[in-house]
Amino acid sequence: MGRKLDLSGLTDDEAEHVLKVVQRDMKLRKKEEERLSEMKQELTEEGSRCSILSKQHRFNEHCCIRCCAPFTFLFNPKRQCLDCQYNVCKTCCTYSKRERAWLCSACQKGRLVPFSHDITQPPFWLEAVYP
């Protein structure tokens, strides 16, 4: 922020309208910031949960890392997520035609959250997978 508006050339009604627009913009920005912060927190918690589950002997070979549903050959086959490399069920992933690969729900959500980090490091939601 930090910029000052010069409203001296406007009428009182125009200045009031501009102030209302700026206030509405500030509210929307704050709401979006809170939403993104909440998403980041959810993804961090999910990453920790998955890290714990994956340490259980062969858990992810038999069950979805996201919902813990057991894999079955015909009705609920396992699919490997492109980003996190965990096995997930059909309910917890979608197919990316562009990348020709499966993405789990957490990694999809993580791709929507804007973040900045060193590109040599994994995204924050995968830190538990790649310490």
XYZ file of C-alpha atoms in Angstrom:
131
model
C 0.000 0.000 0.000
C 1.667 3.241 1.109
C 0.428 5.334 -1.815
C -1.563 8.508 -1.179
C -4.572 9.514 -3.206
C -4.890 13.121 -4.299
C -8.614 13.805 -4.041
C -8.292 17.600 -4.151
C -9.598 17.858 -7.717
C -12.773 15.914 -6.952
C -16.120 16.995 -5.605
C -17.132 15.778 -2.151
C -19.440 13.143 -3.662
C -16.708 11.883 -5.997
C -14.154 11.762 -3.185
C -16.609 9.860 -0.986
C -17.242 7.380 -3.801
C -13.499 6.854 -4.337
C -12.998 6.288 -0.608
C -15.796 3.699 -0.544
C -14.223 1.868 -3.476
C -10.803 1.882 -1.789
C -12.298 0.643 1.495
C -14.164 -2.131 -0.319
C -10.931 -3.097 -2.092
C -9.070 -3.247 1.220
C -11.774 -5.489 2.711
C -11.635 -7.820 -0.279
C -7.841 -8.005 -0.146
C -7.938 -8.816 3.562
C -10.579 -11.494 3.019
C -8.526 -13.061 0.208
C -5.389 -12.956 2.340
C -7.240 -14.767 5.147
C -8.598 -17.355 2.705
C -5.129 -18.059 1.289
C -3.636 -18.257 4.763
C -6.299 -20.791 5.748
C -5.613 -22.840 2.608
C -1.879 -22.836 3.335
C -2.556 -23.997 6.895
C -4.824 -26.824 5.656
C -2.194 -27.936 3.150
C 0.542 -27.873 5.769
C -1.589 -29.998 8.107
C -2.397 -32.414 5.278
C 1.296 -32.716 4.458
C 2.106 -33.557 8.078
C -0.691 -36.129 8.237
C 0.507 -37.781 5.029
C 4.073 -37.847 6.275
C 2.984 -39.724 9.399
C 0.789 -42.170 7.457
C 3.475 -42.858 4.876
C 5.865 -43.967 7.616
C 3.487 -46.793 8.535
C 4.762 -49.979 6.919
C 3.331 -50.144 3.369
C 0.247 -48.092 4.322
C 0.148 -46.265 1.017
C 0.466 -49.500 -0.939
C -2.919 -50.600 0.383
C -4.794 -47.375 1.230
C -5.319 -43.880 -0.163
C -3.031 -41.391 1.568
C -5.755 -38.705 1.466
C -8.926 -40.485 2.659
C -7.502 -43.837 3.873
C -9.897 -45.845 1.674
C -8.518 -49.283 0.789
C -7.514 -49.899 -2.824
C -9.281 -52.619 -4.787
C -8.298 -53.835 -8.210
C -11.527 -53.024 -10.079
C -13.577 -50.609 -8.002
C -10.983 -48.371 -6.403
C -7.583 -48.752 -8.094
C -4.628 -46.735 -6.845
C -3.248 -43.873 -8.890
C 0.035 -42.091 -8.272
C -0.048 -38.303 -7.921
C 2.347 -36.508 -10.250
C 3.440 -33.959 -7.635
C 3.653 -35.764 -4.291
C 4.119 -39.305 -5.651
C 1.634 -40.741 -3.123
C -0.939 -43.329 -4.172
C -4.487 -41.984 -4.086
C -7.945 -43.348 -4.872
C -10.193 -42.231 -7.718
C -12.213 -40.028 -5.343
C -9.170 -38.052 -4.217
C -7.645 -37.224 -7.602
C -8.353 -35.883 -11.061
C -6.651 -36.458 -14.368
C -4.701 -33.583 -15.899
C -5.004 -33.863 -19.672
C -2.322 -31.245 -20.172
C 0.215 -33.169 -18.104
C -1.228 -36.605 -18.845
C -1.048 -37.536 -15.185
C -3.111 -37.797 -12.003
C -3.101 -35.039 -9.383
C -4.355 -35.582 -5.849
C -6.764 -33.097 -4.302
C -4.115 -31.595 -2.000
C -1.620 -30.997 -4.801
C -4.355 -29.480 -6.967
C -5.250 -27.106 -4.159
C -1.577 -26.352 -3.592
C -1.173 -25.311 -7.207
C -3.906 -22.707 -6.695
C -2.210 -21.060 -3.725
C 0.244 -18.364 -4.793
C 3.533 -18.664 -2.963
C 7.097 -17.643 -3.438
C 9.990 -19.896 -2.648
C 13.314 -21.026 -3.958
C 12.572 -23.127 -7.058
C 15.181 -25.657 -5.962
C 13.040 -26.410 -2.882
C 9.730 -28.297 -2.926
C 6.526 -26.286 -2.396
C 5.537 -25.797 1.249
C 2.782 -28.422 1.106
C 5.307 -31.071 0.048
C 7.969 -30.215 2.632
C 6.982 -33.220 4.739
C 7.472 -35.481 1.707
C 10.832 -34.013 0.672
C 12.507 -32.810 3.903
